[in-house]
GROMACS .gro file of C-alpha atoms in nm:
model
  330
    1UNK     CA    1  11.620  18.633  12.197
    2UNK     CA    2  11.713  18.315  12.012
    3UNK     CA    3  11.560  18.458  11.693
    4UNK     CA    4  11.757  18.781  11.741
    5UNK     CA    5  12.084  18.593  11.792
    6UNK     CA    6  12.014  18.380  11.485
    7UNK     CA    7  11.954  18.688  11.271
    8UNK     CA    8  12.266  18.855  11.412
    9UNK     CA    9  12.479  18.547  11.343
   10UNK     CA   10  12.350  18.526  10.987
   11UNK     CA   11  12.424  18.893  10.930
   12UNK     CA   12  12.778  18.855  11.062
   13UNK     CA   13  12.839  18.552  10.841
   14UNK     CA   14  12.709  18.741  10.537
   15UNK     CA   15  12.930  19.039  10.619
   16UNK     CA   16  13.232  18.813  10.662
   17UNK     CA   17  13.162  18.643  10.329
   18UNK     CA   18  13.116  18.978  10.156
   19UNK     CA   19  13.446  19.106  10.295
   20UNK     CA   20  13.624  18.788  10.185
   21UNK     CA   21  13.488  18.821   9.833
   22UNK     CA   22  13.584  19.189   9.818
   23UNK     CA   23  13.934  19.108   9.941
   24UNK     CA   24  13.970  18.836   9.678
   25UNK     CA   25  13.848  19.071   9.407
   26UNK     CA   26  14.092  19.340   9.515
   27UNK     CA   27  14.395  19.111   9.533
   28UNK     CA   28  14.653  19.238   9.282
   29UNK     CA   29  14.759  19.026   8.987
   30UNK     CA   30  15.095  18.861   9.044
   31UNK     CA   31  15.334  18.841   8.749
   32UNK     CA   32  15.671  18.665   8.735
   33UNK     CA   33  15.925  18.714   8.458
   34UNK     CA   34  16.160  18.420   8.399
   35UNK     CA   35  16.469  18.518   8.200
   36UNK     CA   36  16.666  18.245   8.027
   37UNK     CA   37  16.981  18.456   8.021
   38UNK     CA   38  17.064  18.750   8.249
   39UNK     CA   39  16.996  19.117   8.298
   40UNK     CA   40  17.247  19.383   8.205
   41UNK     CA   41  17.223  19.360   7.825
   42UNK     CA   42  17.061  19.705   7.798
   43UNK     CA   43  16.823  19.549   7.548
   44UNK     CA   44  16.616  19.230   7.520
   45UNK     CA   45  16.625  19.105   7.880
   46UNK     CA   46  16.629  19.444   8.049
   47UNK     CA   47  16.329  19.545   7.838
   48UNK     CA   48  16.123  19.255   7.975
   49UNK     CA   49  16.172  19.376   8.331
   50UNK     CA   50  16.093  19.733   8.227
   51UNK     CA   51  15.758  19.608   8.101
   52UNK     CA   52  15.699  19.451   8.442
   53UNK     CA   53  15.799  19.773   8.618
   54UNK     CA   54  15.552  19.969   8.406
   55UNK     CA   55  15.273  19.723   8.492
   56UNK     CA   56  15.352  19.765   8.861
   57UNK     CA   57  15.330  20.143   8.827
   58UNK     CA   58  15.017  20.157   8.612
   59UNK     CA   59  14.813  19.862   8.736
   60UNK     CA   60  14.952  19.779   9.078
   61UNK     CA   61  15.054  19.427   8.981
   62UNK     CA   62  15.295  19.249   9.212
   63UNK     CA   63  15.597  19.161   9.004
   64UNK     CA   64  15.905  18.946   9.043
   65UNK     CA   65  16.175  18.806   8.819
   66UNK     CA   66  16.436  18.534   8.809
   67UNK     CA   67  16.750  18.505   8.595
   68UNK     CA   68  16.852  18.156   8.481
   69UNK     CA   69  17.182  18.288   8.343
   70UNK     CA   70  17.180  18.040   8.052
   71UNK     CA   71  17.177  17.742   8.290
   72UNK     CA   72  16.945  17.497   8.114
   73UNK     CA   73  16.907  17.290   8.430
   74UNK     CA   74  16.715  17.581   8.587
   75UNK     CA   75  16.460  17.646   8.311
   76UNK     CA   76  16.191  17.401   8.416
   77UNK     CA   77  16.224  17.452   8.791
   78UNK     CA   78  16.213  17.830   8.744
   79UNK     CA   79  15.883  17.800   8.557
   80UNK     CA   80  15.732  17.560   8.811
   81UNK     CA   81  15.829  17.778   9.108
   82UNK     CA   82  15.695  18.089   8.934
   83UNK     CA   83  15.370  17.920   8.832
   84UNK     CA   84  15.302  17.794   9.183
   85UNK     CA   85  15.334  18.145   9.326
   86UNK     CA   86  15.193  18.371   9.052
   87UNK     CA   87  14.892  18.431   8.830
   88UNK     CA   88  15.098  18.505   8.518
   89UNK     CA   89  15.441  18.374   8.416
   90UNK     CA   90  15.639  18.539   8.135
   91UNK     CA   91  15.906  18.313   7.984
   92UNK     CA   92  16.164  18.533   7.813
   93UNK     CA   93  16.374  18.349   7.555
   94UNK     CA   94  16.334  18.067   7.304
   95UNK     CA   95  16.533  17.848   7.545
   96UNK     CA   96  16.217  17.783   7.748
   97UNK     CA   97  16.056  17.579   7.467
   98UNK     CA   98  16.108  17.233   7.622
   99UNK     CA   99  16.039  17.352   7.976
  100UNK     CA  100  15.711  17.516   7.874
  101UNK     CA  101  15.608  17.203   7.686
  102UNK     CA  102  15.642  17.011   8.011
  103UNK     CA  103  15.505  17.268   8.254
  104UNK     CA  104  15.212  17.446   8.083
  105UNK     CA  105  14.976  17.144   8.068
  106UNK     CA  106  15.045  17.072   8.437
  107UNK     CA  107  14.958  17.427   8.547
  108UNK     CA  108  14.619  17.503   8.385
  109UNK     CA  109  14.533  17.777   8.636
  110UNK     CA  110  14.841  17.984   8.552
  111UNK     CA  111  14.864  18.204   8.243
  112UNK     CA  112  15.191  18.178   8.048
  113UNK     CA  113  15.337  18.423   7.797
  114UNK     CA  114  15.619  18.285   7.580
  115UNK     CA  115  15.839  18.565   7.448
  116UNK     CA  116  16.033  18.529   7.122
  117UNK     CA  117  15.908  18.194   6.995
  118UNK     CA  118  15.583  18.037   6.885
  119UNK     CA  119  15.451  17.738   7.075
  120UNK     CA  120  15.089  17.628   7.052
  121UNK     CA  121  14.873  17.323   7.108
  122UNK     CA  122  14.950  17.307   7.481
  123UNK     CA  123  14.637  17.474   7.615
  124UNK     CA  124  14.440  17.795   7.643
  125UNK     CA  125  14.669  17.920   7.919
  126UNK     CA  126  14.966  17.984   7.686
  127UNK     CA  127  15.007  18.281   7.452
  128UNK     CA  128  15.323  18.306   7.240
  129UNK     CA  129  15.471  18.625   7.096
  130UNK     CA  130  15.694  18.613   6.789
  131UNK     CA  131  15.846  18.926   6.642
  132UNK     CA  132  15.905  19.027   6.282
  133UNK     CA  133  16.264  19.121   6.354
  134UNK     CA  134  16.339  19.068   5.986
  135UNK     CA  135  16.118  19.367   5.899
  136UNK     CA  136  16.289  19.605   6.139
  137UNK     CA  137  16.626  19.467   6.035
  138UNK     CA  138  16.549  19.549   5.671
  139UNK     CA  139  16.533  19.914   5.775
  140UNK     CA  140  16.851  19.877   5.981
  141UNK     CA  141  17.032  19.732   5.679
  142UNK     CA  142  16.906  20.012   5.457
  143UNK     CA  143  17.033  20.274   5.704
  144UNK     CA  144  17.363  20.091   5.748
  145UNK     CA  145  17.441  20.093   5.376
  146UNK     CA  146  17.321  20.450   5.330
  147UNK     CA  147  17.552  20.558   5.613
  148UNK     CA  148  17.853  20.346   5.513
  149UNK     CA  149  18.146  20.524   5.347
  150UNK     CA  150  18.297  20.192   5.236
  151UNK     CA  151  17.963  20.047   5.122
  152UNK     CA  152  18.051  19.742   5.331
  153UNK     CA  153  17.853  19.641   5.638
  154UNK     CA  154  17.872  19.358   5.892
  155UNK     CA  155  17.668  19.160   6.144
  156UNK     CA  156  17.750  19.001   6.481
  157UNK     CA  157  17.500  18.745   6.613
  158UNK     CA  158  17.480  18.582   6.952
  159UNK     CA  159  17.442  18.238   6.795
  160UNK     CA  160  17.368  18.067   6.465
  161UNK     CA  161  16.992  18.015   6.506
  162UNK     CA  162  16.673  18.075   6.310
  163UNK     CA  163  16.582  18.376   6.524
  164UNK     CA  164  16.921  18.545   6.493
  165UNK     CA  165  16.938  18.467   6.123
  166UNK     CA  166  16.594  18.622   6.081
  167UNK     CA  167  16.761  18.950   6.175
  168UNK     CA  168  17.043  18.886   5.930
  169UNK     CA  169  16.836  18.803   5.621
  170UNK     CA  170  16.629  19.118   5.667
  171UNK     CA  171  16.942  19.325   5.731
  172UNK     CA  172  17.112  19.193   5.420
  173UNK     CA  173  16.806  19.249   5.203
  174UNK     CA  174  16.768  19.606   5.328
  175UNK     CA  175  17.135  19.685   5.275
  176UNK     CA  176  17.127  19.558   4.918
  177UNK     CA  177  16.801  19.744   4.859
  178UNK     CA  178  16.996  20.060   4.941
  179UNK     CA  179  17.283  19.960   4.710
  180UNK     CA  180  17.272  19.639   4.510
  181UNK     CA  181  17.647  19.673   4.449
  182UNK     CA  182  17.730  19.708   4.818
  183UNK     CA  183  17.886  19.433   5.027
  184UNK     CA  184  17.720  19.260   5.320
  185UNK     CA  185  17.981  19.048   5.493
  186UNK     CA  186  17.890  18.697   5.604
  187UNK     CA  187  17.749  18.693   5.958
  188UNK     CA  188  17.975  18.604   6.248
  189UNK     CA  189  17.849  18.441   6.567
  190UNK     CA  190  17.980  18.467   6.921
  191UNK     CA  191  17.814  18.150   7.049
  192UNK     CA  192  17.751  18.346   7.367
  193UNK     CA  193  17.517  18.628   7.473
  194UNK     CA  194  17.719  18.720   7.781
  195UNK     CA  195  18.068  18.795   7.643
  196UNK     CA  196  18.146  19.158   7.549
  197UNK     CA  197  18.509  19.059   7.490
  198UNK     CA  198  18.403  18.813   7.219
  199UNK     CA  199  18.175  19.073   7.066
  200UNK     CA  200  18.460  19.321   7.052
  201UNK     CA  201  18.691  19.067   6.890
  202UNK     CA  202  18.438  18.978   6.620
  203UNK     CA  203  18.354  19.341   6.549
  204UNK     CA  204  18.722  19.426   6.509
  205UNK     CA  205  18.749  19.143   6.255
  206UNK     CA  206  18.459  19.286   6.055
  207UNK     CA  207  18.597  19.639   6.072
  208UNK     CA  208  18.929  19.501   5.957
  209UNK     CA  209  18.754  19.340   5.660
  210UNK     CA  210  18.628  19.678   5.543
  211UNK     CA  211  18.295  19.718   5.720
  212UNK     CA  212  18.234  20.054   5.879
  213UNK     CA  213  17.888  19.973   6.017
  214UNK     CA  214  17.818  19.658   6.224
  215UNK     CA  215  17.478  19.542   6.347
  216UNK     CA  216  17.506  19.386   6.695
  217UNK     CA  217  17.240  19.121   6.766
  218UNK     CA  218  17.402  18.945   7.059
  219UNK     CA  219  17.265  19.058   7.394
  220UNK     CA  220  17.537  19.164   7.638
  221UNK     CA  221  17.798  19.042   7.387
  222UNK     CA  222  17.686  19.330   7.167
  223UNK     CA  223  17.822  19.579   7.419
  224UNK     CA  224  18.167  19.470   7.303
  225UNK     CA  225  18.072  19.562   6.946
  226UNK     CA  226  17.999  19.913   7.070
  227UNK     CA  227  18.339  19.927   7.240
  228UNK     CA  228  18.509  19.827   6.915
  229UNK     CA  229  18.313  20.088   6.720
  230UNK     CA  230  18.430  20.358   6.959
  231UNK     CA  231  18.794  20.249   6.953
  232UNK     CA  232  18.799  20.211   6.575
  233UNK     CA  233  18.588  20.526   6.523
  234UNK     CA  234  18.340  20.325   6.317
  235UNK     CA  235  17.967  20.277   6.352
  236UNK     CA  236  17.736  20.021   6.510
  237UNK     CA  237  17.363  19.952   6.521
  238UNK     CA  238  17.192  19.853   6.845
  239UNK     CA  239  16.912  19.602   6.895
  240UNK     CA  240  16.587  19.539   7.085
  241UNK     CA  241  16.588  19.863   7.288
  242UNK     CA  242  16.691  20.206   7.167
  243UNK     CA  243  17.060  20.176   7.259
  244UNK     CA  244  17.189  20.495   7.102
  245UNK     CA  245  17.229  20.655   7.444
  246UNK     CA  246  17.514  20.410   7.518
  247UNK     CA  247  17.739  20.590   7.267
  248UNK     CA  248  17.556  20.848   7.053
  249UNK     CA  249  17.869  20.926   6.851
  250UNK     CA  250  17.908  20.570   6.721
  251UNK     CA  251  17.566  20.400   6.744
  252UNK     CA  252  17.371  20.538   6.449
  253UNK     CA  253  17.036  20.378   6.538
  254UNK     CA  254  16.879  20.067   6.689
  255UNK     CA  255  16.643  19.803   6.556
  256UNK     CA  256  16.379  19.806   6.828
  257UNK     CA  257  16.202  19.486   6.928
  258UNK     CA  258  15.987  19.605   7.214
  259UNK     CA  259  15.977  19.307   7.449
  260UNK     CA  260  15.857  19.504   7.749
  261UNK     CA  261  15.592  19.693   7.554
  262UNK     CA  262  15.443  19.379   7.403
  263UNK     CA  263  15.431  19.196   7.737
  264UNK     CA  264  15.274  19.505   7.893
  265UNK     CA  265  15.010  19.508   7.618
  266UNK     CA  266  14.911  19.144   7.675
  267UNK     CA  267  14.881  19.178   8.053
  268UNK     CA  268  14.708  19.518   8.034
  269UNK     CA  269  14.454  19.375   7.791
  270UNK     CA  270  14.383  19.095   8.037
  271UNK     CA  271  14.340  19.339   8.326
  272UNK     CA  272  14.130  19.588   8.130
  273UNK     CA  273  13.903  19.352   7.939
  274UNK     CA  274  13.954  19.008   8.090
  275UNK     CA  275  14.085  18.887   7.754
  276UNK     CA  276  14.380  18.648   7.727
  277UNK     CA  277  14.423  18.502   7.381
  278UNK     CA  278  14.557  18.169   7.497
  279UNK     CA  279  14.628  17.896   7.248
  280UNK     CA  280  14.745  18.152   6.991
  281UNK     CA  281  15.070  18.288   6.850
  282UNK     CA  282  15.078  18.666   6.823
  283UNK     CA  283  15.285  18.793   6.532
  284UNK     CA  284  15.421  19.128   6.652
  285UNK     CA  285  15.514  19.270   6.313
  286UNK     CA  286  15.590  19.625   6.209
  287UNK     CA  287  15.223  19.717   6.195
  288UNK     CA  288  15.189  19.631   6.566
  289UNK     CA  289  15.426  19.912   6.661
  290UNK     CA  290  15.651  19.675   6.854
  291UNK     CA  291  15.915  19.651   6.578
  292UNK     CA  292  16.088  19.955   6.430
  293UNK     CA  293  16.387  20.189   6.438
  294UNK     CA  294  16.506  20.411   6.722
  295UNK     CA  295  16.733  20.713   6.680
  296UNK     CA  296  16.774  20.826   7.040
  297UNK     CA  297  16.658  21.183   7.099
  298UNK     CA  298  16.736  21.530   6.969
  299UNK     CA  299  17.002  21.590   7.234
  300UNK     CA  300  17.216  21.314   7.080
  301UNK     CA  301  17.446  21.324   6.779
  302UNK     CA  302  17.246  21.225   6.471
  303UNK     CA  303  17.438  21.060   6.187
  304UNK     CA  304  17.117  20.998   5.994
  305UNK     CA  305  16.961  21.299   5.825
  306UNK     CA  306  16.595  21.395   5.848
  307UNK     CA  307  16.563  21.313   5.478
  308UNK     CA  308  16.700  20.962   5.526
  309UNK     CA  309  16.472  20.908   5.824
  310UNK     CA  310  16.178  21.008   5.605
  311UNK     CA  311  16.289  20.759   5.339
  312UNK     CA  312  16.300  20.491   5.604
  313UNK     CA  313  15.948  20.576   5.721
  314UNK     CA  314  15.829  20.535   5.363
  315UNK     CA  315  15.995  20.194   5.344
  316UNK     CA  316  15.833  20.094   5.674
  317UNK     CA  317  15.491  20.180   5.537
  318UNK     CA  318  15.563  19.983   5.221
  319UNK     CA  319  15.649  19.681   5.434
  320UNK     CA  320  15.328  19.721   5.633
  321UNK     CA  321  15.127  19.753   5.311
  322UNK     CA  322  15.290  19.445   5.161
  323UNK     CA  323  15.461  19.639   4.881
  324UNK     CA  324  15.795  19.516   5.011
  325UNK     CA  325  15.810  19.154   5.126
  326UNK     CA  326  16.102  19.094   5.359
  327UNK     CA  327  16.297  18.768   5.352
  328UNK     CA  328  16.255  18.544   5.656
  329UNK     CA  329  16.400  18.228   5.806
  330UNK     CA  330  16.055  18.129   5.933
   0.00000   0.00000   0.00000
């Protein structure tokens, strides 16, 4: 009897251990997105959460997000709280640089993805994604000048920074590639990513200076550029997501920087193959498919002809092949 009870107890312990291991193996990956700014921009920040939503649908990850709303005092605490509760933390925005520098080495068991800036040397648990926004902006500038009746185009940036100016230098180069005699007005900066009123004011200034196409690279502030384009019956170019749907009659195209798609790719690769390229900076250039131009869909007004779209595709391939080297601030 004692031998029987001993065998039974051992079997029950083994079964319990097996169930515990199976439960651990089946536990879903938890992913938190920390946003330096706020949702509602219909572009950069919203795209990051869309990537999370797609991961939830396709892989069953458990996702969450937090908005810091440009409050620098929240950056580090947001990362710490997220890292303590999740397997993967996605830091969306260059503003997290200092906070990541402090937090990543202290949280070696958490994987971090830094979106929109390159930070390395902190450990194998951090992967950074930088985007060749200058390459996509070259195409946006080309389309702007080709569409412009005045041969004068403008640019509204959220702030005067290397990242925003990387858009501008590519945009300017592309516009002048389309017409070397055209005019690319000096960039104007809102100093704020959350102020549509400021965006509208700056866009009206550019339209008043002769521009009839303005590239909005300013988060939610850019929505004010679209308002000005509609009121002035001029044109605008969207950014990050395909924003043409917002006003198909006045937004001719968008320079897509697929934040959500790139984050999805990194996490999916980890789930599928167990590969996380920590300690590296991933350059998401035009060849990656995460930078390009969006024209909405066929149900929307199209200001850009099929022929001009084909020209743009040729230019994109020349950039990928290295035949055209796009200016950069990096």
